[in-house]
PDB file of C-alpha atoms in Angstrom:
ATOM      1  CA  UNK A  23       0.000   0.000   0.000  1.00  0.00           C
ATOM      2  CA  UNK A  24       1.282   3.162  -0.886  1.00  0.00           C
ATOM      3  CA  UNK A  25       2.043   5.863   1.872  1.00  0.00           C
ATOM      4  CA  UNK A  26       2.909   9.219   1.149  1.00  0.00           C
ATOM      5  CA  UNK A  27       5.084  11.204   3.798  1.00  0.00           C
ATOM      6  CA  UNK A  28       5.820  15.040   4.118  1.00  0.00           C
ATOM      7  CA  UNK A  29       8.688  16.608   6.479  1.00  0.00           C
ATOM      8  CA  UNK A  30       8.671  18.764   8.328  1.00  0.00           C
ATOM      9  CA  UNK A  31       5.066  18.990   8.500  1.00  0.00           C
ATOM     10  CA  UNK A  32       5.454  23.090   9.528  1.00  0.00           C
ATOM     11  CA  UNK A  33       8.296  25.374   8.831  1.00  0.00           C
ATOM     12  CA  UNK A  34       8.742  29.570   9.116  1.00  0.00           C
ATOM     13  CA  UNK A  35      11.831  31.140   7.543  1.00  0.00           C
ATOM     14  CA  UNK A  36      12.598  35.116   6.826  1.00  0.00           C
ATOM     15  CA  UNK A  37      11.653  36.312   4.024  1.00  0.00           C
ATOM     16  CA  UNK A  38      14.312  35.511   0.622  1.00  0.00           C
ATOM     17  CA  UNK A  39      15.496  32.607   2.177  1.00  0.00           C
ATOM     18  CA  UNK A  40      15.530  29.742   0.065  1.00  0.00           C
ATOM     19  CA  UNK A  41      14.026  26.525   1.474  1.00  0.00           C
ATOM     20  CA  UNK A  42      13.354  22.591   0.594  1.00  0.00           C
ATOM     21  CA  UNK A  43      10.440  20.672   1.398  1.00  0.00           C
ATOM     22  CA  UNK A  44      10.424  17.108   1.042  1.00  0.00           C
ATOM     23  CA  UNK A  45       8.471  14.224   0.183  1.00  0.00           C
ATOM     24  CA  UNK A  46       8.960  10.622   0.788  1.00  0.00           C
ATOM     25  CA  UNK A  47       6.746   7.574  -0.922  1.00  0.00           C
ATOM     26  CA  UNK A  48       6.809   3.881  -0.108  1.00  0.00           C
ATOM     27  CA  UNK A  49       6.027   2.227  -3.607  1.00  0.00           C
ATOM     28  CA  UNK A  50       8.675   3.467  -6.422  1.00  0.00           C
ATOM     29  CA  UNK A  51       6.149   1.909  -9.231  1.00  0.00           C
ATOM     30  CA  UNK A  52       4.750   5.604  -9.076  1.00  0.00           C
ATOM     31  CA  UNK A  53       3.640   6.852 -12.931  1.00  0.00           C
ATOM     32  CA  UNK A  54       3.827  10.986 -12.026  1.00  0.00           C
ATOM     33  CA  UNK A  55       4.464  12.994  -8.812  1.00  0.00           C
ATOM     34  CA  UNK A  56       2.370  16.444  -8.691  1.00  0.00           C
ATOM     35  CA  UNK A  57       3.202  18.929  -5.852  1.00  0.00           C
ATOM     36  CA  UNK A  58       0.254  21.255  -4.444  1.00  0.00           C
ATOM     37  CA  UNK A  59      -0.455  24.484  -2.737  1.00  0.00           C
ATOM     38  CA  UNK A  60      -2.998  24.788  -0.866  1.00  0.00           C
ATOM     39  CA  UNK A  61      -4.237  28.411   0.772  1.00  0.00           C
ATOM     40  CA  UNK A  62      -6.726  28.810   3.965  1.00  0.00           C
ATOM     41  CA  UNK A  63     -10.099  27.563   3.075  1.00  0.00           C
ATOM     42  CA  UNK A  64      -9.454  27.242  -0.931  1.00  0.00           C
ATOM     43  CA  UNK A  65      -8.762  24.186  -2.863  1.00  0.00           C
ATOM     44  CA  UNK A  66      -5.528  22.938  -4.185  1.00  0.00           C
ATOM     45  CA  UNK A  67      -3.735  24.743  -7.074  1.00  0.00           C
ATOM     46  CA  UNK A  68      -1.228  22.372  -8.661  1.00  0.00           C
ATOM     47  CA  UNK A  69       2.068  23.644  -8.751  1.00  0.00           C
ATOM     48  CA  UNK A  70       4.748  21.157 -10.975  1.00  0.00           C
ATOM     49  CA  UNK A  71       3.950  17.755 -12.304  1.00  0.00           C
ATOM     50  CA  UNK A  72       6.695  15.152 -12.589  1.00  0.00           C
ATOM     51  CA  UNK A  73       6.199  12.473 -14.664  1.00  0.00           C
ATOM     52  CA  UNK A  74       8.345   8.921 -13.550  1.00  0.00           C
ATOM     53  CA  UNK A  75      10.317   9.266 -16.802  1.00  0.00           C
ATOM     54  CA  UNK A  76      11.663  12.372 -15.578  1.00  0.00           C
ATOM     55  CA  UNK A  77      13.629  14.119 -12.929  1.00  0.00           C
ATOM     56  CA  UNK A  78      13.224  17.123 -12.613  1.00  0.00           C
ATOM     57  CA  UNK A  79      10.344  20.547 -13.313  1.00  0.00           C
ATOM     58  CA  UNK A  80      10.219  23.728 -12.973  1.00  0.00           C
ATOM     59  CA  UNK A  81       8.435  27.004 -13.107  1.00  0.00           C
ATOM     60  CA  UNK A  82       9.301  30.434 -12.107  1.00  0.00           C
ATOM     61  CA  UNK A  83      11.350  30.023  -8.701  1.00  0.00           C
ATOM     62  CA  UNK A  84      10.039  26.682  -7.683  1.00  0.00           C
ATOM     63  CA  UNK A  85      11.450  23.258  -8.730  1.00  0.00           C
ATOM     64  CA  UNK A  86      10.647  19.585  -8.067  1.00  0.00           C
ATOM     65  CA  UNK A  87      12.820  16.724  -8.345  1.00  0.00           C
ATOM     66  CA  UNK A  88      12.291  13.393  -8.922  1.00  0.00           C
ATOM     67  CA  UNK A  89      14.733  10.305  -7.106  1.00  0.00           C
ATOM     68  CA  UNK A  90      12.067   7.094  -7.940  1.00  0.00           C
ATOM     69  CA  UNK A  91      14.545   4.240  -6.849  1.00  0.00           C
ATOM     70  CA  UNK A  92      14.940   5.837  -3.295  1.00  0.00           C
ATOM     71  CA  UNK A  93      11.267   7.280  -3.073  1.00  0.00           C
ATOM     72  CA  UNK A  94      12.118  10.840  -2.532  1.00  0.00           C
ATOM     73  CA  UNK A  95      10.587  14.182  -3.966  1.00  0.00           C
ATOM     74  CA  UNK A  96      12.009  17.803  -3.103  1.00  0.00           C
ATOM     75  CA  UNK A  97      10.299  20.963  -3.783  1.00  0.00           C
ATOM     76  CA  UNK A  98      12.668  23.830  -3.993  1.00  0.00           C
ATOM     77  CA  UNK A  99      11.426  27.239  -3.364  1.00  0.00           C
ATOM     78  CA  UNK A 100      13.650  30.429  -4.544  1.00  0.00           C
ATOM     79  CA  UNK A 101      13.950  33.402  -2.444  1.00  0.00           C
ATOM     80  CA  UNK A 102      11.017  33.325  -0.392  1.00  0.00           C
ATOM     81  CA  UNK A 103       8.295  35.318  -0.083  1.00  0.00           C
ATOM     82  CA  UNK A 104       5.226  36.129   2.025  1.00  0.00           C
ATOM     83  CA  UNK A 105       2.731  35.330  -0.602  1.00  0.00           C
ATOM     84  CA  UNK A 106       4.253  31.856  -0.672  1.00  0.00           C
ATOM     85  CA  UNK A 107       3.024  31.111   2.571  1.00  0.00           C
ATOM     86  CA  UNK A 108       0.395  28.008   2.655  1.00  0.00           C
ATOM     87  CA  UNK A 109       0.296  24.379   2.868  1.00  0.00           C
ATOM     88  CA  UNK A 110       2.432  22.276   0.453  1.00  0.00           C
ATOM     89  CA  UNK A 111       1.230  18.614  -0.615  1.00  0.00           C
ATOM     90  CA  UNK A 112       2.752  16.596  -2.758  1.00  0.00           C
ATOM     91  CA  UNK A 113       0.650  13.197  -3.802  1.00  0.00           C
ATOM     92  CA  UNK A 114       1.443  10.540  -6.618  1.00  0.00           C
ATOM     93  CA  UNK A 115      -0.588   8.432  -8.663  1.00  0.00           C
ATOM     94  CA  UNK A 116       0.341   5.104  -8.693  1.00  0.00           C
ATOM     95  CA  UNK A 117       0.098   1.900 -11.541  1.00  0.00           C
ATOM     96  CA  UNK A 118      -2.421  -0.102 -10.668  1.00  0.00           C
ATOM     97  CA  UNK A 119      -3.686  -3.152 -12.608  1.00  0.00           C
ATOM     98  CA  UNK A 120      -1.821  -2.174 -15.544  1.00  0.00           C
ATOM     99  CA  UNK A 121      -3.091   1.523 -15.573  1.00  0.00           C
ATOM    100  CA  UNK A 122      -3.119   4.708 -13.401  1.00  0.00           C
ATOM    101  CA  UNK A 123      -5.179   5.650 -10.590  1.00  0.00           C
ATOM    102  CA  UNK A 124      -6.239   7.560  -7.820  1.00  0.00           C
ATOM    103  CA  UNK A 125      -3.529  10.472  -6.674  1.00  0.00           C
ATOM    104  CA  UNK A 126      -2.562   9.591  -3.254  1.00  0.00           C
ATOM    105  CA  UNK A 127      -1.357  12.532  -0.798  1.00  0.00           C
ATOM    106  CA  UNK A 128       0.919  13.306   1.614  1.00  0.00           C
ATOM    107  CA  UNK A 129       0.002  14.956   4.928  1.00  0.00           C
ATOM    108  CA  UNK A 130       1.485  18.376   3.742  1.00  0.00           C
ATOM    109  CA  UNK A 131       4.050  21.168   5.162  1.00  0.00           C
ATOM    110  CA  UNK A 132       2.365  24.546   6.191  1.00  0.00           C
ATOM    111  CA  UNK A 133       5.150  26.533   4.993  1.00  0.00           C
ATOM    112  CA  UNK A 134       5.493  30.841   6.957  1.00  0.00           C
ATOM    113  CA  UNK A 135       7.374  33.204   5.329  1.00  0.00           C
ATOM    114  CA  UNK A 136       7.809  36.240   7.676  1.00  0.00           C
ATOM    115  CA  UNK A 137       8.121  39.646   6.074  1.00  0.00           C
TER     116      UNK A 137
ATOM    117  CA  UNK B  11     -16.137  27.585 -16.840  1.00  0.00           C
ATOM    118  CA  UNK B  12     -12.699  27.962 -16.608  1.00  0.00           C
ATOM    119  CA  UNK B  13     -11.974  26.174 -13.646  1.00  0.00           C
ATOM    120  CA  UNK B  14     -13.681  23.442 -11.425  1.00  0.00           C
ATOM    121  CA  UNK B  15     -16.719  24.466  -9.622  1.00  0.00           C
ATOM    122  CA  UNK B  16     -18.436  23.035  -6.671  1.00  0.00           C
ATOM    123  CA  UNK B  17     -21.512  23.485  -4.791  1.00  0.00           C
ATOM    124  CA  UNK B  18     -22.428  24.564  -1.774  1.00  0.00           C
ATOM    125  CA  UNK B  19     -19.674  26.217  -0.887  1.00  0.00           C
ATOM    126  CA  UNK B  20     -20.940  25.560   2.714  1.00  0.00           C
ATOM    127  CA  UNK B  21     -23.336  23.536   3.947  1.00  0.00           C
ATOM    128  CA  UNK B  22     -24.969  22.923   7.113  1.00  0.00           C
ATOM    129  CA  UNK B  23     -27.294  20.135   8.210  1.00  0.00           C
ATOM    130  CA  UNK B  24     -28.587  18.452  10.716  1.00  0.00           C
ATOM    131  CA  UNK B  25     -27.750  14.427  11.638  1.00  0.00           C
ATOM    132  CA  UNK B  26     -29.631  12.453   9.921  1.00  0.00           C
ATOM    133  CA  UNK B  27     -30.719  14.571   7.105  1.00  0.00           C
ATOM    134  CA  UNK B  28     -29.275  13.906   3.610  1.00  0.00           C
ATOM    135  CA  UNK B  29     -27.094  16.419   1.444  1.00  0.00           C
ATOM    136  CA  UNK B  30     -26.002  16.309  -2.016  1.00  0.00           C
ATOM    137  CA  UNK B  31     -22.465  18.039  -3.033  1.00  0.00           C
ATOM    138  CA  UNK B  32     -22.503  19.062  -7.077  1.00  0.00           C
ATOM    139  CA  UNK B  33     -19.147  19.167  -8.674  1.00  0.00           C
ATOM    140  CA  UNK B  34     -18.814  21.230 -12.312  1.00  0.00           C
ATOM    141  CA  UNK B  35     -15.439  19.860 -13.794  1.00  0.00           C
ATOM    142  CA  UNK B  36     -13.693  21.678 -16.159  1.00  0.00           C
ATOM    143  CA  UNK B  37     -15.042  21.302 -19.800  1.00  0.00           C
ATOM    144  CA  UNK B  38     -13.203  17.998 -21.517  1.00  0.00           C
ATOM    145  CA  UNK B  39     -11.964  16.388 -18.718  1.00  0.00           C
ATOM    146  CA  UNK B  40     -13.238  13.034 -18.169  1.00  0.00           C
ATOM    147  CA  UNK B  41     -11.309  11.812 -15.809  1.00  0.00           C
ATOM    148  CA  UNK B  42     -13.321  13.045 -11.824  1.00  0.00           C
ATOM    149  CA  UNK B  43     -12.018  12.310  -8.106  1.00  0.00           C
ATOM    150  CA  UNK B  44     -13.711  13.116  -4.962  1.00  0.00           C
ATOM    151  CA  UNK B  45     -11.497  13.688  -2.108  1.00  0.00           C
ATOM    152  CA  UNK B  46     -12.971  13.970   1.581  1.00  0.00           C
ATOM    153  CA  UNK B  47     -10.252  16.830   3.926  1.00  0.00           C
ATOM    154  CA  UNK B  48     -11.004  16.163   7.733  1.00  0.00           C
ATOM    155  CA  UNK B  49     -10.048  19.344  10.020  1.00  0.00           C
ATOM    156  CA  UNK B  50      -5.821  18.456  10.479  1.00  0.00           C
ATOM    157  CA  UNK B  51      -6.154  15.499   8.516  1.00  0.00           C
ATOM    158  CA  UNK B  52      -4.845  14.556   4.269  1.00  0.00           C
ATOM    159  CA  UNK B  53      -6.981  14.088   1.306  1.00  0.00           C
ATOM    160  CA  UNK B  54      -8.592  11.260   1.394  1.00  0.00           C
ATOM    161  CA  UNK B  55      -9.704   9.567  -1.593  1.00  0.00           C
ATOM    162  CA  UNK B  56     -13.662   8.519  -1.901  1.00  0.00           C
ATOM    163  CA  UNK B  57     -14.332   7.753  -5.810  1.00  0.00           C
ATOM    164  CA  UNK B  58     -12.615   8.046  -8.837  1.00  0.00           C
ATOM    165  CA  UNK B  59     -14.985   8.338 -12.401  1.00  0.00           C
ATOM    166  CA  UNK B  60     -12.816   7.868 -15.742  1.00  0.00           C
ATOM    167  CA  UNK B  61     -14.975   8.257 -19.233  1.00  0.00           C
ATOM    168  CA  UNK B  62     -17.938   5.559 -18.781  1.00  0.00           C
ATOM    169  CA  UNK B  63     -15.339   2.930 -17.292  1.00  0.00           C
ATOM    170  CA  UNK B  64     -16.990   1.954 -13.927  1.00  0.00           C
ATOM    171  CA  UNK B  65     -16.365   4.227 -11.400  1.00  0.00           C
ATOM    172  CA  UNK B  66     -14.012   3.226  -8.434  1.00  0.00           C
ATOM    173  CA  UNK B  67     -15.276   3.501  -5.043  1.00  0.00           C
ATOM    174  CA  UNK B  68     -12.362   1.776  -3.195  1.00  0.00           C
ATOM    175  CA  UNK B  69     -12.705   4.535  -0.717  1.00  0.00           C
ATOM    176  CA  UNK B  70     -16.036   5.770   0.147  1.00  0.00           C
ATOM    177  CA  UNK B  71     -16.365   4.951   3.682  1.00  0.00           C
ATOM    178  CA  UNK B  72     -20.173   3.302   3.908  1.00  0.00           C
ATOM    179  CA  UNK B  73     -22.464   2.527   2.228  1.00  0.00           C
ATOM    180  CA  UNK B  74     -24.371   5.939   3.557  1.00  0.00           C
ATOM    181  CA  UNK B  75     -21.619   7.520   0.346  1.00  0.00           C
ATOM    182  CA  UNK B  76     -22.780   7.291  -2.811  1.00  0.00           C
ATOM    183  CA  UNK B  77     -21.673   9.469  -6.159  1.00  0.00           C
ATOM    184  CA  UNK B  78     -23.007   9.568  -9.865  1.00  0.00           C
ATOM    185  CA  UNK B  79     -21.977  11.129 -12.567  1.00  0.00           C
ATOM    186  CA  UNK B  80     -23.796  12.156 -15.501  1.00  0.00           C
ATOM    187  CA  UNK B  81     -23.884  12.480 -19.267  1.00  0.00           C
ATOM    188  CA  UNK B  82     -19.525  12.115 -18.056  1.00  0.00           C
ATOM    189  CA  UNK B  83     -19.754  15.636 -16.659  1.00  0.00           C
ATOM    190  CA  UNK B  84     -21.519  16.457 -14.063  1.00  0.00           C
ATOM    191  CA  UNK B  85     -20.948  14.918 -10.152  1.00  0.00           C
ATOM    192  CA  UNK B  86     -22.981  14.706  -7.520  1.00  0.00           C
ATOM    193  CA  UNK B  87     -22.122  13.146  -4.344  1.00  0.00           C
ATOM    194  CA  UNK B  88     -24.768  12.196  -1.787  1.00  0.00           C
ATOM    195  CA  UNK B  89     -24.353  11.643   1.789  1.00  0.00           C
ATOM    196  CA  UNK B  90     -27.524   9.827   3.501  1.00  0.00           C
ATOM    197  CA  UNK B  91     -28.381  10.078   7.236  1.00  0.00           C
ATOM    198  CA  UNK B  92     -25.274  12.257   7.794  1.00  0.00           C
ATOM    199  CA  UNK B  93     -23.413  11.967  11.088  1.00  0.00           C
ATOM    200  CA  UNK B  94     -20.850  14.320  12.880  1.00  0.00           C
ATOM    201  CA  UNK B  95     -17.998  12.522  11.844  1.00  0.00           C
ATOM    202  CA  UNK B  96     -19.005  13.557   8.292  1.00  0.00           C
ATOM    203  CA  UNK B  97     -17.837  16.992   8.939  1.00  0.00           C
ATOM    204  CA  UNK B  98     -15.327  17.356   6.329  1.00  0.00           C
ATOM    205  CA  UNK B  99     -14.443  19.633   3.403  1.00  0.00           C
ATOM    206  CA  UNK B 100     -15.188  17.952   0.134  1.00  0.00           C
ATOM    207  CA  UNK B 101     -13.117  18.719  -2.895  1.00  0.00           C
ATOM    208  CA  UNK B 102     -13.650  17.327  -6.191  1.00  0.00           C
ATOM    209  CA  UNK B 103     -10.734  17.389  -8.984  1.00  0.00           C
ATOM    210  CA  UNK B 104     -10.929  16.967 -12.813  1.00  0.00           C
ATOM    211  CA  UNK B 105      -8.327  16.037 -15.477  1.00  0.00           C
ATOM    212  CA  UNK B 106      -7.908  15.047 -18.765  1.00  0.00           C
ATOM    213  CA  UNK B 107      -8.203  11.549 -19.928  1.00  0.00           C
ATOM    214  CA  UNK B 108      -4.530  11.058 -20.127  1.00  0.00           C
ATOM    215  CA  UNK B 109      -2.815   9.497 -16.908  1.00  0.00           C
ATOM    216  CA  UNK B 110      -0.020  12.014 -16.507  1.00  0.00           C
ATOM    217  CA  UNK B 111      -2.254  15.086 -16.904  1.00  0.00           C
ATOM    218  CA  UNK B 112      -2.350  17.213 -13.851  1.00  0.00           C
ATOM    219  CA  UNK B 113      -5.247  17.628 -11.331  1.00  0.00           C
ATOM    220  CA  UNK B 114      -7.644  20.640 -10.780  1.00  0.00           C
ATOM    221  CA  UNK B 115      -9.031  21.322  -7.945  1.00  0.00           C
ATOM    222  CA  UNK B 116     -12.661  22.890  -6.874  1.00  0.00           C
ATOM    223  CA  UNK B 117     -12.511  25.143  -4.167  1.00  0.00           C
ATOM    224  CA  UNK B 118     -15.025  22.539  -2.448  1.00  0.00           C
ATOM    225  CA  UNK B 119     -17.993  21.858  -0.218  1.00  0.00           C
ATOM    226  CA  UNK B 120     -17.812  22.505   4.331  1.00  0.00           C
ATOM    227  CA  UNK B 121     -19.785  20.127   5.259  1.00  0.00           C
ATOM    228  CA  UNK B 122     -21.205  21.043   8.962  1.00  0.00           C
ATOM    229  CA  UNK B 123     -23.330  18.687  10.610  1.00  0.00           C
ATOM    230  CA  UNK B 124     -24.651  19.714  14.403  1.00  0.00           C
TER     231      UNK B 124
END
């Protein structure tokens, strides 16, 4: 059964700091990786989708890497800033039965950037 | 639309009563998840609709959940004799038919029940 872990599950740093969040997943036979935001009382806006065949994405100042054989996902955020601050989930959809399915999530990291 | 849209954005009910959640998705995605988010707790998965495959319910947790989707747009998922524990917020996602699209999420339903 797949399990999906996210450390730390809370972290503050000063503004323009640069900062890693990471994510951890049981089963490598994973097809993609997506990583998440998530603000106060709003859905989830998808941030950077990694499929297996690759290793690394990225937009603007964030990028997501990709380490299948070891289970491991990092998000990389660039010089901070408030407006980044929310809840970061990553979740991964696994094979099953010969195709994909469901996106299972981590717990998430409520990321603080003070001004 | 241009995004997913869900409805209620809140609801409140009383135990026992029934409530229906609608979920819009966005316009030529056929793939449609519902995902149940309890108050400190992760997404969990309910049901998971993909063209007019059969759906998969793996996790709806009684037989009280039930979802539907039709004409493969259109959600709605029904909650009968609600209890407190149902208290959740319910999100539904959309994507395109293709495994490694990405997910978009509604801005979903609080579900209250006193």
């Amino acid at each position: 059964k797949q399990e999906v872990t996210q450390i730390p599950a809370a972290l503050s740093v000063p503004e323009g700091e640069n900062l890693v969040l990471n994510c951890s997943f049981t089963d490598s036979a994973i097809y993609n990786l997506q990583w998440f935001r998530q603000d106060p009382g709003k859905g989830l806006t998808s941030l950077l989708l990694i499929q297996s065949s690759q290793r690394e994405q990225t937009s603007g100042r964030l990028n997501a890497s990709l380490d299948k054989s070891s289970g491991r996902s990092t998000l990389y955020i660039a010089a901070s800033q408030p407006g980044d601050s929310a809840t970061y989930l990553c979740a991964v959809k696994n094979f099953v039965g010969g195709a994909t399915n469901k996106l299972i999530f981590g717990t998430g990291t409520l990321l603080a950037v003070q001004p | 639309g241009a995004g997913v849209s869900q409805s209620p954005s809140n609801k409140v009910t009383e135990k026992g009563k029934d409530v229906e959640l609608r979920c819009d998705p966005i316009s030529g995605h056929t793939a449609l998840y519902w995902y149940r988010q309890s108050l400190g707790q992760g997404l969990e998965f309910l049901i998971y609709f993909q063209g007019n495959s059969a759906p998969d319910k793996s996790g709806l947790p009684s037989d009280r959940f039930s979802a539907e989707r039709t004409g493969g747009s259109v959600s709605t998922l029904t909650i009968q004799r609600t209890q407190q524990e149902d208290s959740a917020v319910y999100l539904c996602a959309s994507s395109l038919a293709q495994g490694g699209s990405p997910l978009h999420f509604g801005n979903g339903t609080r579900l209250t029940v006193t």
